């Protein structure tokens, strides 16, 4: 496995970029730039391309609604060029809270749109004239679909550095996981629990892999997690409390009843009763009660928190479950401690 890291720039992006150089020297393999409704990820990734030399750079994630497929492809080709072939295009459907609430776009057909976006991106990178007749995207847009009829099937002017830029799909729903295994170089789940991964994702991964083209290679699995390597029990408890709040927020509050992907994942993991209680309490405004309802064993499965021996065992558990990249948020008392955490994880993963 390799070690990745989401870039946390809440304290200032330039400061975070300065610190990234130390993580790169410590063995960090990939950094993922988030984009929800903060600063855009693209300008930040261009800045990182100029500041770094070896670490791969990924969007984590760009939603498939707020940019056209062609713009996603153009952006990826540009970032791949300025980074000398180090870019990874991470995309996902996001959710209605962001897509409809922040962008004012209709959140519909995430599965079908994602498939068409991936297909169009690869056409752009191969410099094919864009002639595409999909259910959600028609290129050129003709009069039948609301266009003027003046559009032409254009191809990318520049020659991309690579005609196949790696794409990673962030997904946890069964159909989207199958799509990732079928059509993408990588799959990025959230709240990945190795002990329950086969039950939750096994059938979907198998269905997707059965349709996978050989040129895609083996499916890369990039898992988000939190890591704190410490003998201090009080610090462990504090970190796990933060993980508990994070799980409660997503399982309880990221969506309405029947429309929460993270709640459905907890159910597939076998925590149906806990998932219902977390959601009921969270939506009723009882955030503390929702957090208290998060099962203790689930926290220890999705996070790497404990002494060095415990964390090393958990790293092996992730590897045994097929994970190829641990995308880690390192927790320590200072920057040097966080760098040491990444260095230790890189050694454990070898």
Coordinates of C-alpha atoms in Angstrom, one line a residue:
X1 CA 0.0 0.0 0.0
X2 CA 0.9 3.6 -0.3
X3 CA 0.0 6.4 2.0
X4 CA -2.1 9.4 0.8
X5 CA -3.5 12.4 2.7
X6 CA -6.3 14.9 2.2
X7 CA -4.9 18.4 2.3
X8 CA -6.4 20.2 5.3
X9 CA -6.1 23.9 4.6
X10 CA -8.5 25.3 7.2
X11 CA -5.6 27.1 8.8
X12 CA -4.5 28.6 5.5
X13 CA -3.8 27.1 2.1
X14 CA -0.3 28.4 1.6
X15 CA 0.8 27.2 5.0
X16 CA -0.7 23.7 4.2
X17 CA 1.2 23.7 0.9
X18 CA 4.5 24.5 2.7
X19 CA 3.9 21.6 5.1
X20 CA 3.1 19.3 2.2
X21 CA 6.8 19.4 1.2
X22 CA 7.7 17.7 4.5
X23 CA 5.1 15.0 4.0
X24 CA 6.4 14.4 0.4
X25 CA 9.9 13.8 1.8
X26 CA 8.4 11.5 4.5
X27 CA 7.0 9.1 1.8
X28 CA 3.6 10.5 1.0
X29 CA 2.4 9.0 -2.3
X30 CA -0.6 11.0 -3.1
X31 CA -2.4 14.1 -1.8
X32 CA -6.1 14.6 -2.4
X33 CA -7.5 18.1 -2.6
X34 CA -11.1 18.4 -1.4
X35 CA -13.8 20.5 -2.9
X36 CA -17.2 20.8 -1.3
X37 CA -18.2 24.4 -1.1
X38 CA -14.9 25.9 -0.1
X39 CA -12.2 27.3 -2.4
X40 CA -12.1 25.4 -5.6
X41 CA -9.8 22.5 -5.9
X42 CA -8.4 23.2 -9.3
X43 CA -6.5 26.4 -8.6
X44 CA -5.0 24.8 -5.5
X45 CA -3.9 21.7 -7.4
X46 CA -2.1 23.9 -10.0
X47 CA -0.3 25.6 -7.1
X48 CA 0.7 22.3 -5.6
X49 CA 1.9 21.1 -9.0
X50 CA 4.4 24.0 -9.0
X51 CA 5.5 23.4 -5.4
X52 CA 6.0 19.6 -5.4
X53 CA 8.1 17.2 -7.4
X54 CA 7.1 13.6 -6.7
X55 CA 3.8 13.3 -4.9
X56 CA 0.7 12.5 -7.1
X57 CA -2.1 15.1 -7.0
X58 CA -5.7 14.2 -7.0
X59 CA -9.0 16.0 -6.9
X60 CA -11.0 14.5 -4.0
X61 CA -13.6 15.1 -5.3
X62 CA -15.0 17.2 -8.2
X63 CA -18.7 16.6 -8.6
X64 CA -20.1 15.6 -12.0
X65 CA -22.8 18.3 -12.0
X66 CA -21.1 21.6 -11.6
X67 CA -18.7 21.2 -14.5
X68 CA -19.5 19.8 -17.9
X69 CA -17.8 16.6 -18.9
X70 CA -15.6 18.4 -21.4
X71 CA -14.5 20.9 -18.8
X72 CA -13.6 18.1 -16.4
X73 CA -11.5 16.6 -19.2
X74 CA -9.9 19.8 -20.1
X75 CA -9.1 20.6 -16.5
X76 CA -7.6 17.1 -15.9
X77 CA -5.5 17.4 -19.1
X78 CA -4.2 20.8 -18.0
X79 CA -3.4 19.7 -14.4
X80 CA -1.7 16.5 -15.8
X81 CA 0.4 18.7 -18.0
X82 CA 1.6 21.2 -15.4
X83 CA 2.3 18.3 -12.9
X84 CA 4.3 16.3 -15.5
X85 CA 1.9 13.4 -15.4
X86 CA 1.1 13.3 -11.7
X87 CA -2.6 14.1 -11.7
X88 CA -5.5 11.8 -10.8
X89 CA -9.0 12.9 -11.6
X90 CA -11.2 12.1 -8.6
X91 CA -14.9 12.6 -9.3
X92 CA -18.2 11.7 -7.6
X93 CA -21.8 12.5 -7.5
X94 CA -21.7 14.5 -4.2
X95 CA -25.2 15.0 -2.9
X96 CA -28.3 17.2 -3.2
X97 CA -27.2 19.4 -0.3
X98 CA -24.2 20.6 -2.3
X99 CA -25.4 20.2 -5.9
X100 CA -28.9 21.7 -5.4
X101 CA -28.1 23.9 -2.3
X102 CA -24.9 25.5 -3.4
X103 CA -24.8 25.2 -7.2
X104 CA -28.6 25.4 -7.9
X105 CA -28.5 22.4 -10.2
X106 CA -30.9 19.5 -10.2
X107 CA -29.5 16.4 -8.6
X108 CA -30.6 13.5 -10.8
X109 CA -29.4 10.3 -12.3
X110 CA -26.0 10.2 -10.5
X111 CA -25.1 6.7 -11.9
X112 CA -26.0 7.4 -15.5
X113 CA -24.3 10.9 -15.5
X114 CA -21.1 9.5 -14.0
X115 CA -20.8 6.8 -16.6
X116 CA -21.3 9.3 -19.5
X117 CA -18.8 11.8 -17.9
X118 CA -16.2 9.1 -17.8
X119 CA -16.8 8.1 -21.4
X120 CA -16.7 11.7 -22.6
X121 CA -13.5 12.5 -20.7
X122 CA -11.6 9.6 -22.3
X123 CA -12.9 10.7 -25.8
X124 CA -11.4 14.2 -25.1
X125 CA -8.1 12.8 -23.9
X126 CA -7.9 10.7 -27.1
X127 CA -8.5 13.9 -29.1
X128 CA -11.6 12.4 -30.8
X129 CA -14.2 14.8 -32.2
X130 CA -16.9 15.0 -29.6
X131 CA -19.8 13.2 -31.1
X132 CA -21.7 11.6 -28.3
X133 CA -25.4 10.6 -28.0
X134 CA -26.1 9.7 -24.4
X135 CA -29.2 9.9 -22.2
X136 CA -27.9 12.9 -20.3
X137 CA -25.3 14.5 -22.6
X138 CA -25.6 15.1 -26.4
X139 CA -22.5 16.4 -28.2
X140 CA -22.8 18.5 -30.3
X141 CA -26.1 19.8 -28.7
X142 CA -28.5 19.7 -31.6
X143 CA -31.9 21.4 -32.2
X144 CA -33.8 18.3 -31.0
X145 CA -32.2 18.6 -27.6
X146 CA -32.5 22.4 -27.3
X147 CA -29.5 23.6 -29.2
X148 CA -29.2 26.0 -32.0
X149 CA -28.0 23.4 -34.4
X150 CA -24.7 25.4 -35.0
X151 CA -22.5 23.2 -32.7
X152 CA -19.6 21.3 -34.3
X153 CA -17.9 18.1 -33.1
X154 CA -14.7 19.7 -31.8
X155 CA -11.7 17.9 -30.5
X156 CA -9.2 19.1 -27.8
X157 CA -6.6 21.5 -29.4
X158 CA -3.7 20.5 -27.2
X159 CA -2.2 17.1 -27.1
X160 CA -2.6 15.7 -23.6
X161 CA 0.5 14.3 -21.8
X162 CA -1.5 11.1 -21.4
X163 CA -4.5 9.9 -23.3
X164 CA -5.6 7.9 -20.2
X165 CA -5.5 10.0 -17.1
X166 CA -6.4 7.9 -14.1
X167 CA -9.9 8.4 -12.8
X168 CA -11.1 7.6 -9.3
X169 CA -14.8 7.4 -8.4
X170 CA -15.9 8.2 -4.9
X171 CA -18.8 5.9 -4.2
X172 CA -20.5 3.8 -1.5
X173 CA -23.8 2.9 -3.0
X174 CA -24.0 -0.6 -4.6
X175 CA -24.6 0.5 -8.2
X176 CA -21.9 3.2 -8.0
X177 CA -19.4 0.8 -6.5
X178 CA -20.1 -1.6 -9.4
X179 CA -19.6 1.3 -11.8
X180 CA -16.2 2.1 -10.2
X181 CA -15.0 -1.4 -10.5
X182 CA -16.2 -1.6 -14.2
X183 CA -15.1 1.8 -15.6
X184 CA -12.5 3.5 -13.3
X185 CA -8.9 3.0 -12.4
X186 CA -9.7 3.6 -8.8
X187 CA -12.5 3.5 -6.2
X188 CA -12.7 5.7 -3.1
X189 CA -15.1 4.6 -0.4
X190 CA -15.6 6.4 2.9
X191 CA -16.0 4.8 6.3
X192 CA -14.4 1.7 5.0
X193 CA -14.5 -1.1 7.6
X194 CA -12.3 -4.1 6.5
X195 CA -14.3 -6.5 8.6
X196 CA -17.5 -5.7 6.8
X197 CA -16.2 -4.8 3.4
X198 CA -17.0 -8.1 1.7
X199 CA -20.5 -8.1 2.9
X200 CA -21.1 -4.5 2.0
X201 CA -19.2 -4.2 -1.3
X202 CA -18.3 -7.7 -2.4
X203 CA -21.1 -8.4 -4.8
X204 CA -20.9 -4.9 -6.4
X205 CA -17.2 -5.2 -6.9
X206 CA -17.5 -8.6 -8.4
X207 CA -20.2 -7.4 -10.8
X208 CA -18.2 -4.4 -11.9
X209 CA -14.9 -6.4 -12.3
X210 CA -16.7 -8.9 -14.6
X211 CA -17.2 -6.1 -17.1
X212 CA -13.8 -4.4 -16.5
X213 CA -11.6 -3.7 -19.5
X214 CA -8.1 -5.3 -19.2
X215 CA -6.4 -2.0 -20.1
X216 CA -7.7 -0.5 -16.8
X217 CA -5.5 -2.8 -14.8
X218 CA -6.3 -3.9 -11.3
X219 CA -8.8 -1.7 -9.4
X220 CA -7.1 0.6 -7.0
X221 CA -8.9 1.2 -3.7
X222 CA -8.2 4.4 -1.9
X223 CA -9.6 4.5 1.6
X224 CA -10.1 7.6 3.8
X225 CA -9.2 7.2 7.4
X226 CA -7.9 9.0 10.5
X227 CA -4.6 8.0 12.2
X228 CA -3.2 8.7 15.6
X229 CA -0.3 6.6 16.8
X230 CA 0.0 7.1 20.5
X231 CA 0.4 5.4 23.9
X232 CA -1.6 8.2 25.5
X233 CA -5.1 6.9 26.4
X234 CA -6.5 10.3 26.9
X235 CA -5.4 11.4 23.4
X236 CA -6.8 8.2 21.9
X237 CA -10.2 8.9 23.5
X238 CA -10.1 12.5 22.3
X239 CA -9.3 11.4 18.7
X240 CA -12.0 8.7 18.7
X241 CA -14.5 11.2 20.0
X242 CA -13.8 13.3 16.9
X243 CA -14.2 10.3 14.7
X244 CA -17.5 9.5 16.5
X245 CA -18.8 13.0 15.9
X246 CA -17.8 12.7 12.2
X247 CA -19.6 9.3 11.7
X248 CA -22.7 10.7 13.5
X249 CA -22.8 13.7 11.3
X250 CA -22.8 11.6 8.1
X251 CA -24.8 8.6 9.2
X252 CA -27.3 10.9 11.0
X253 CA -27.4 14.2 9.2
X254 CA -26.2 14.0 5.6
X255 CA -29.6 13.5 4.1
X256 CA -33.2 12.8 5.0
X257 CA -34.6 9.4 6.0
X258 CA -34.4 7.1 3.1
X259 CA -32.0 9.5 1.3
X260 CA -28.8 9.1 3.3
X261 CA -26.1 7.0 1.6
X262 CA -24.0 6.8 4.7
X263 CA -26.8 5.6 6.8
X264 CA -27.5 2.9 4.2
X265 CA -23.8 1.9 4.4
X266 CA -24.0 1.5 8.2
X267 CA -27.1 -0.8 7.6
X268 CA -25.1 -2.9 5.1
X269 CA -22.3 -3.2 7.7
X270 CA -24.9 -4.8 10.1
X271 CA -25.6 -1.8 12.3
X272 CA -29.3 -1.3 11.3
X273 CA -30.6 -0.5 14.8
X274 CA -27.7 1.8 15.6
X275 CA -28.0 3.6 12.2
X276 CA -31.7 4.2 12.9
X277 CA -31.0 5.6 16.4
X278 CA -28.2 7.8 15.1
X279 CA -30.4 9.3 12.4
X280 CA -33.4 9.8 14.7
X281 CA -31.4 11.5 17.3
X282 CA -29.4 13.7 14.9
X283 CA -32.5 14.9 12.9
X284 CA -34.2 15.7 16.2
X285 CA -31.3 18.0 17.1
X286 CA -29.7 15.6 19.7
X287 CA -26.2 15.5 18.2
X288 CA -24.6 14.3 21.4
X289 CA -27.1 11.5 21.6
X290 CA -26.5 10.6 18.0
X291 CA -22.7 10.4 18.6
X292 CA -23.2 8.3 21.7
X293 CA -25.2 5.8 19.6
X294 CA -22.2 5.1 17.2
X295 CA -21.0 1.6 17.9
X296 CA -17.5 1.5 19.6
X297 CA -16.3 -1.3 17.4
X298 CA -17.2 0.5 14.2
X299 CA -14.9 3.4 15.3
X300 CA -12.0 1.1 15.8
X301 CA -12.7 -0.5 12.4
X302 CA -12.7 2.7 10.3
X303 CA -9.9 4.6 12.1
X304 CA -6.3 3.9 12.9
X305 CA -6.1 5.0 16.6
X306 CA -3.9 3.2 19.1
X307 CA -0.3 2.3 19.9
X308 CA 2.1 1.4 17.1
X309 CA 1.4 -2.4 17.3
X310 CA -2.3 -1.8 17.1
X311 CA -2.1 0.5 14.2
X312 CA 0.3 -1.9 12.4
X313 CA -2.3 -4.7 12.7
X314 CA -5.0 -2.4 11.4
X315 CA -2.9 -1.4 8.4
X316 CA -2.5 -5.1 7.6
X317 CA -6.3 -5.6 7.9
X318 CA -6.8 -2.8 5.4
X319 CA -4.2 -4.4 3.1
X320 CA -5.8 -7.8 3.4
X321 CA -9.2 -6.3 2.4
X322 CA -7.6 -5.1 -0.9
X323 CA -6.9 -1.5 0.0
X324 CA -4.1 0.0 -2.1
X325 CA -3.9 3.5 -0.7
X326 CA -4.6 4.7 2.9
X327 CA -5.7 8.3 2.5
X328 CA -4.9 9.3 6.1
X329 CA -5.7 12.4 8.2
X330 CA -2.7 12.2 10.6
X331 CA -3.4 13.5 14.2
X332 CA -0.5 14.5 16.4
X333 CA 0.4 17.4 18.7
X334 CA 2.4 19.3 16.0
X335 CA 3.5 19.3 12.4
X336 CA 6.6 17.2 13.2
X337 CA 4.4 14.6 14.8
X338 CA 2.1 14.5 11.8
X339 CA 5.1 14.0 9.5
X340 CA 6.4 11.2 11.8
X341 CA 2.9 9.6 11.6
X342 CA 3.0 9.5 7.8
X343 CA 6.6 8.2 7.9
X344 CA 5.6 5.4 10.3
X345 CA 2.6 4.5 8.2
X346 CA 4.7 4.4 5.0
X347 CA 7.0 1.9 6.8
X348 CA 4.1 -0.2 8.0
X349 CA 2.6 -0.3 4.5
X350 CA 5.7 -1.6 2.8

